[in-house]
Coordinates of C-alpha atoms in Angstrom, one line a residue:
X157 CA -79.9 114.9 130.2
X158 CA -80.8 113.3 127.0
X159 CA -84.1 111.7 129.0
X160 CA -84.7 114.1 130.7
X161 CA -85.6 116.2 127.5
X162 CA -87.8 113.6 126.4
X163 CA -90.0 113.2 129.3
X164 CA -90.5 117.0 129.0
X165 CA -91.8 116.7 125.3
X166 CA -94.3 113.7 126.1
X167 CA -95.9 116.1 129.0
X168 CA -96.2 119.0 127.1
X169 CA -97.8 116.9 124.4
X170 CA -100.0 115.2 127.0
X171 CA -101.1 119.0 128.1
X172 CA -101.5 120.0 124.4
X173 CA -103.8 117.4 123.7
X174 CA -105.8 118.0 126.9
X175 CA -106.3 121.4 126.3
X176 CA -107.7 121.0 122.4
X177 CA -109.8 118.2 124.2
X178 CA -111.3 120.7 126.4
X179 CA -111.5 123.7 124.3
X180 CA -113.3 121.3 121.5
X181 CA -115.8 120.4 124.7
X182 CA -116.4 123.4 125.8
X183 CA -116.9 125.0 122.1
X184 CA -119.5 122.0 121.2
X185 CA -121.4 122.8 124.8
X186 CA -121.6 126.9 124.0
X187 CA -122.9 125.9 120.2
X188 CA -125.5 124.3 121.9
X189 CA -126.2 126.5 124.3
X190 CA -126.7 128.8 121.4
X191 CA -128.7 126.7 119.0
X192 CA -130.9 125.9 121.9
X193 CA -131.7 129.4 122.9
X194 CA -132.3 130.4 119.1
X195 CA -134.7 127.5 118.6
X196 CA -136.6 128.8 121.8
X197 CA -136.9 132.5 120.7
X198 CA -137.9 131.3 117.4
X199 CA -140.6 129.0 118.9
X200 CA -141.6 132.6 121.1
X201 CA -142.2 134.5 118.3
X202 CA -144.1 132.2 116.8
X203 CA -146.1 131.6 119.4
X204 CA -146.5 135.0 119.7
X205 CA -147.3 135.9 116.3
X206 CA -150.1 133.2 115.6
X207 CA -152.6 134.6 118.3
X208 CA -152.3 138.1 117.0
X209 CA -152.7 137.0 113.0
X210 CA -155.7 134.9 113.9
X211 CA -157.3 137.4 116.2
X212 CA -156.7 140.0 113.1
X213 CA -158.4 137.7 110.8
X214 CA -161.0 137.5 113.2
X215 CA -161.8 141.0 113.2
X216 CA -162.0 140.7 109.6
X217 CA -164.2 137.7 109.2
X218 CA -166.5 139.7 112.0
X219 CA -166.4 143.3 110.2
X220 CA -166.9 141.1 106.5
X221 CA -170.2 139.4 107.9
X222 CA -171.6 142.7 109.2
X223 CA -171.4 144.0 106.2
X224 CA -173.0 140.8 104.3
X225 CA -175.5 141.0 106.4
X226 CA -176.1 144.5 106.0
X227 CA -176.1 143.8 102.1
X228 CA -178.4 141.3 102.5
X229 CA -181.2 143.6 104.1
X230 CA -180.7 145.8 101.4
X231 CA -181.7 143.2 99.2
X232 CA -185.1 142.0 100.8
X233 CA -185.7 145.7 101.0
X234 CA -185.1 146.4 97.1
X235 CA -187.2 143.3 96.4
X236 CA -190.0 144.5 98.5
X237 CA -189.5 148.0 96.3
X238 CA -189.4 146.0 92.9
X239 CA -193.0 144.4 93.5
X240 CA -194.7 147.7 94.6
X241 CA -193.6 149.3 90.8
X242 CA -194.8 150.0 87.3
X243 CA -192.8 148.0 84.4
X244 CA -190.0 151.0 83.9
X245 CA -188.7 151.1 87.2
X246 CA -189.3 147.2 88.0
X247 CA -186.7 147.0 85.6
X248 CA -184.0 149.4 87.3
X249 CA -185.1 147.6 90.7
X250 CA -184.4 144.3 89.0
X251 CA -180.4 145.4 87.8
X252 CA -180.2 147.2 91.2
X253 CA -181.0 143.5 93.2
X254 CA -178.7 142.2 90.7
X255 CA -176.4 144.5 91.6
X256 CA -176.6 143.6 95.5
X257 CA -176.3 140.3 94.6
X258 CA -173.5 140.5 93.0
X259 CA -171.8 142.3 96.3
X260 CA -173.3 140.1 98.5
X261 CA -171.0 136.9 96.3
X262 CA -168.1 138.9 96.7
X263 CA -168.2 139.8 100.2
X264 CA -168.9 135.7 100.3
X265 CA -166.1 134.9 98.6
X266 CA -163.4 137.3 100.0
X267 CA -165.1 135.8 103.9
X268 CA -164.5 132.2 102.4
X269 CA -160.7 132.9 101.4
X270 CA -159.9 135.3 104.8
X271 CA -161.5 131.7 106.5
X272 CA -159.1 129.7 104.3
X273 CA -155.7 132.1 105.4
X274 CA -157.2 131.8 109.0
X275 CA -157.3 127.5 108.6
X276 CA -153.9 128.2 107.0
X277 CA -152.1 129.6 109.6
X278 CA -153.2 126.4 112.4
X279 CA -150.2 124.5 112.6
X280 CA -152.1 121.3 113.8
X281 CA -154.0 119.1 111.2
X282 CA -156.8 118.8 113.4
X283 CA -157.4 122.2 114.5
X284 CA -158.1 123.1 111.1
X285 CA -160.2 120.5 110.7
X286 CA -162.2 121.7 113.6
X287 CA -162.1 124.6 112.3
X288 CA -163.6 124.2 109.0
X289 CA -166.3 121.5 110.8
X290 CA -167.0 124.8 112.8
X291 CA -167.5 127.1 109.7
X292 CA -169.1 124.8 107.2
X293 CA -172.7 125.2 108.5
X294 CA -172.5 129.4 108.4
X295 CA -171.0 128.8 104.4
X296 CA -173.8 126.4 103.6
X297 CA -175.9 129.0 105.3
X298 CA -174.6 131.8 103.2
X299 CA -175.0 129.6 99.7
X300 CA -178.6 129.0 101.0
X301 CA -179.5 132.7 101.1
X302 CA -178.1 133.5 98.0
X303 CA -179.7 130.4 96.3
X304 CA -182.8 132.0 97.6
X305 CA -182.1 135.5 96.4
X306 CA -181.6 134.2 92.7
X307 CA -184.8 132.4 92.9
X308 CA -186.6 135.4 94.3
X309 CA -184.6 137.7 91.5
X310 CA -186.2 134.9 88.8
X311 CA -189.7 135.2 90.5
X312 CA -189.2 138.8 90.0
X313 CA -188.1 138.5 86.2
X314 CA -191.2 136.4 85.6
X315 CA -193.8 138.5 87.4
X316 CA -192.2 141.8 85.3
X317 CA -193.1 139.5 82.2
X318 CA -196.6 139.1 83.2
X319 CA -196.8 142.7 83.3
X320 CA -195.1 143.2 80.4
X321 CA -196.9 141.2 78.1
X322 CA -200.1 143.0 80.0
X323 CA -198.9 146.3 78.7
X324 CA -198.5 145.2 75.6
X325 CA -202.0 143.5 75.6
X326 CA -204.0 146.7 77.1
X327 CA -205.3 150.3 75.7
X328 CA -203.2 153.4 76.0
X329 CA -204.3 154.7 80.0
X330 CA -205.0 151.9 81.6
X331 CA -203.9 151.6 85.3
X332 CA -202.2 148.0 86.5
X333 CA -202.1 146.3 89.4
X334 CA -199.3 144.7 91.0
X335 CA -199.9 141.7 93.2
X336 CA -198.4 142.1 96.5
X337 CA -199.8 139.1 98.9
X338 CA -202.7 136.4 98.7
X339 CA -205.9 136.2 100.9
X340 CA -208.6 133.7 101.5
X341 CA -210.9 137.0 101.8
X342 CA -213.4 138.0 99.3
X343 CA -212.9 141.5 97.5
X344 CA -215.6 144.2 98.3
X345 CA -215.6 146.5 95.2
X346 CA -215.8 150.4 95.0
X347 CA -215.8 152.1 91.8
X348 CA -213.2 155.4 91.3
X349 CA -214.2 157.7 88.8
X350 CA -214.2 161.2 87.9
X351 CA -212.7 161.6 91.5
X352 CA -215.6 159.8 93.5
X353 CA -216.2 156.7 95.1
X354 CA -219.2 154.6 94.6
X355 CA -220.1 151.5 97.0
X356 CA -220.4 148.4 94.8
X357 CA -220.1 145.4 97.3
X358 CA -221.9 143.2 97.1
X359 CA -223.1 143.3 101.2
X360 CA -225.6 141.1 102.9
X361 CA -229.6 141.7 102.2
X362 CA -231.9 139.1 103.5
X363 CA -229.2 136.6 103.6
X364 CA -228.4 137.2 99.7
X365 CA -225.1 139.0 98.6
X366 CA -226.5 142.1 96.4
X367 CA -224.6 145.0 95.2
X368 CA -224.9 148.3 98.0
X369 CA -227.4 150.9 97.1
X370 CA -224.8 153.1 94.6
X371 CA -225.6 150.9 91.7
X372 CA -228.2 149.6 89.7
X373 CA -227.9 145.7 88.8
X374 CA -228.9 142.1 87.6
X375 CA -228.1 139.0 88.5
X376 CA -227.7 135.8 85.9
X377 CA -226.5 133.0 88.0
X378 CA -223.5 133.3 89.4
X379 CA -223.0 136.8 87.5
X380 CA -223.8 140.3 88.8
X381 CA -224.1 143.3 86.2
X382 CA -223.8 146.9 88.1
X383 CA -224.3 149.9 86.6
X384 CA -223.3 153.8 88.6
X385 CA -226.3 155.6 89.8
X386 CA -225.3 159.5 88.8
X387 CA -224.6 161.5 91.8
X388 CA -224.4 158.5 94.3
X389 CA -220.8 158.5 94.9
X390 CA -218.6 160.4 97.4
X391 CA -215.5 162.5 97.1
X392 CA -212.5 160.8 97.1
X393 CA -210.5 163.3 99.0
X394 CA -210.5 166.4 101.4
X395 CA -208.3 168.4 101.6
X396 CA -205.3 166.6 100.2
X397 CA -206.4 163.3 102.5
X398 CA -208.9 160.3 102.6
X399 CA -212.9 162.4 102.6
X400 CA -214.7 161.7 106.2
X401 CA -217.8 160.1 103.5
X402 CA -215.2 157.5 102.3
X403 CA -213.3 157.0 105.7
X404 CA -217.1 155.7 106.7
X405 CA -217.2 153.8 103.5
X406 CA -214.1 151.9 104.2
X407 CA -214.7 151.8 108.2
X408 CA -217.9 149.3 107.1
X409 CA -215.8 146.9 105.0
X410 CA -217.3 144.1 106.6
X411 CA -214.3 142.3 108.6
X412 CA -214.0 139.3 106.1
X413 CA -213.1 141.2 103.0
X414 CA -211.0 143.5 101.5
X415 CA -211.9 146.8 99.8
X416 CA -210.6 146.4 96.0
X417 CA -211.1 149.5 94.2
X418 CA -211.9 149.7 90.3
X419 CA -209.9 153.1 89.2
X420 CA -211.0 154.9 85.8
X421 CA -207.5 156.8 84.0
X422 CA -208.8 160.1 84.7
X423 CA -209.2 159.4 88.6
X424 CA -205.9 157.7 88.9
X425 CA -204.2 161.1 90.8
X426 CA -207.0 161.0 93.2
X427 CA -206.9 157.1 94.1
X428 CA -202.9 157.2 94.2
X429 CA -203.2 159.6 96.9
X430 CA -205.9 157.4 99.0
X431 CA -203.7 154.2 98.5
X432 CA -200.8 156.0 99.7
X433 CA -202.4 157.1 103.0
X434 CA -203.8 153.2 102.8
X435 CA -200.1 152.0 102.8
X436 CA -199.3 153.6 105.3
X437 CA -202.1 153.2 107.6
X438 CA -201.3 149.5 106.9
X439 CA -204.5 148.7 105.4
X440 CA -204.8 145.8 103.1
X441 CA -206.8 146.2 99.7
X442 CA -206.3 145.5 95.9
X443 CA -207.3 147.5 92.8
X444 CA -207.6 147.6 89.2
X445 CA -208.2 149.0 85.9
X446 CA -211.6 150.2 85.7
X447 CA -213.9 148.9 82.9
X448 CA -215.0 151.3 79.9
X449 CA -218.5 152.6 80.1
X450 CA -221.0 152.6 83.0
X451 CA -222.0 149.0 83.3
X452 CA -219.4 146.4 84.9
X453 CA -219.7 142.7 86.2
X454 CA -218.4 140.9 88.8
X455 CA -219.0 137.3 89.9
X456 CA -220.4 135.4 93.3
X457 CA -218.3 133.3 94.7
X458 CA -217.3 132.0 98.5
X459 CA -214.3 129.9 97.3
X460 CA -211.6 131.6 95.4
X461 CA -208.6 132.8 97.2
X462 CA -207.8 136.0 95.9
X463 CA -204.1 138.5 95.3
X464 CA -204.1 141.9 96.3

């Protein structure tokens, strides 16, 4: 009896320790089973996520350069504006570019750190690098551009200190004249006063270039003196527009020059009208202060490249 007992005790420790062996098996194998399915729904979701950030930041970088480009063509257009005024509002023009210059930095900036987040979020080393290989040329392009817009604001801030220190420098009435554009052509002058126009030239007379018939002059070498004939010019307007006698005047500008008109203070309502409807019609010609008195000069010349 006595053995018996003791055989029963060794099997049911032999069954004990088999079933703690398998329980411990089977508990390591669904711990795995669970680890591996949580690493996978991680990796999903990661997967998942990525695509949708970057394609987000996408959007961004896209909506961040329209608008940098849109801040940009407001710039060439206020700089445009800024050359076509008097000193005053040259000098509101000039804060105003600085102004869109400013914006068109920060738009730069705010781009360059959305790129940065987008390199960010590439979990390979050499994706980002490709990435930022990709990029680099439209950053140096940006940082060209706005190079280029300082040095164009500077140009700007010099040219409004020529006129300044012209101001300064002139009588009380005077008109100025801002350069706009150069030209190999020679000027062909007409003389604005008390609201008419009178043909100065100089035009082609047996091979000499003399002064048309609206002016007396004299030549000393190189130097022409011209003085008005009374009642030999033509209105400057009719009706509100360019007069039909001056239309004809300007229609005979000989093709290789530019009409340059010589404005007198007391005319300067009347030629601000005729250059208006010259803008517009796309015409190209200078003009100036006019000179005190009747008599004026001007010199010969075939080589000078002239600003209008």
């Amino acid at each position: 009896m006595r053995r018996r007992r003791e055989d029963a005790s060794s099997l049911e420790l032999l069954l004990d320790t088999m079933c703690n062996t398998f329980g411990g098996v089977m508990f390591i194998a669904i711990s795995l089973v669970v680890v591996i399915s949580m690493v996978r729904s991680a990796s999903r979701a990661l997967e998942e996520n990525v695509p949708r950030k970057l394609e987000q930041l996408q959007q961004e970088l896209a909506r961040l350069e329209r608008e940098a480009a849109e801040s940009r063509e407001s710039v060439e257009q206020r700089r445009e504006l800024a050359g076509l005024l008097a000193a005053g509002p040259m000098r509101e023009e000039l804060e105003m570019l600085a102004a869109q210059e400013a914006q068109v930095r920060r738009l730069t900036d705010r781009k360059l750190a959305q790129e940065a987040k987008s390199a960010v979020l590439r979990a390979d080393a050499a994706v980002r690098r490709e990435a930022l290989a990709k990029l680099r040329p439209e950053i140096d392009g940006l940082e060209a551009k706005r190079n280029a817009a300082e040095a164009a604001r500077r140009e700007l801030e010099q040219k409004l200190e020529i006129i300044r220190a012209n101001l300064d420098s002139s009588p009380a009435g005077t008109l100025h004249f801002k350069v706009l554009r150069q030209s190999s052509r020679i000027p062909w002058f007409l003389v604005v006063r008390n609201g008419r126009v009178w043909r100065v030239g100089p035009g082609k007379r047996n091979g000499r270039d003399v002064p048309e018939p609206d002016v007396e002059f004299t030549v000393s070498g190189t130097v022409v003196s011209c003085t008005l004939k009374p009642g030999a010019g033509v209105p400057a307007l009719a009706d509100g527009k360019i007069s039909p006698e001056l239309r004809r005047i300007l229609d005979a500008v000989p093709g290789n020059r530019v009409p340059e008109f010589w404005v007198d203070p007391d005319s300067a309502k009347e030629f601000f009208t005729v250059r208006e409807q010259l803008k517009q019609e796309k015409v190209m010609h200078g003009w100036g202060p006019a000179l005190a008195g009747d008599r004026f000069e001007y010199h010969i010349t075939t080589q000078a490249t002239h600003e209008y």
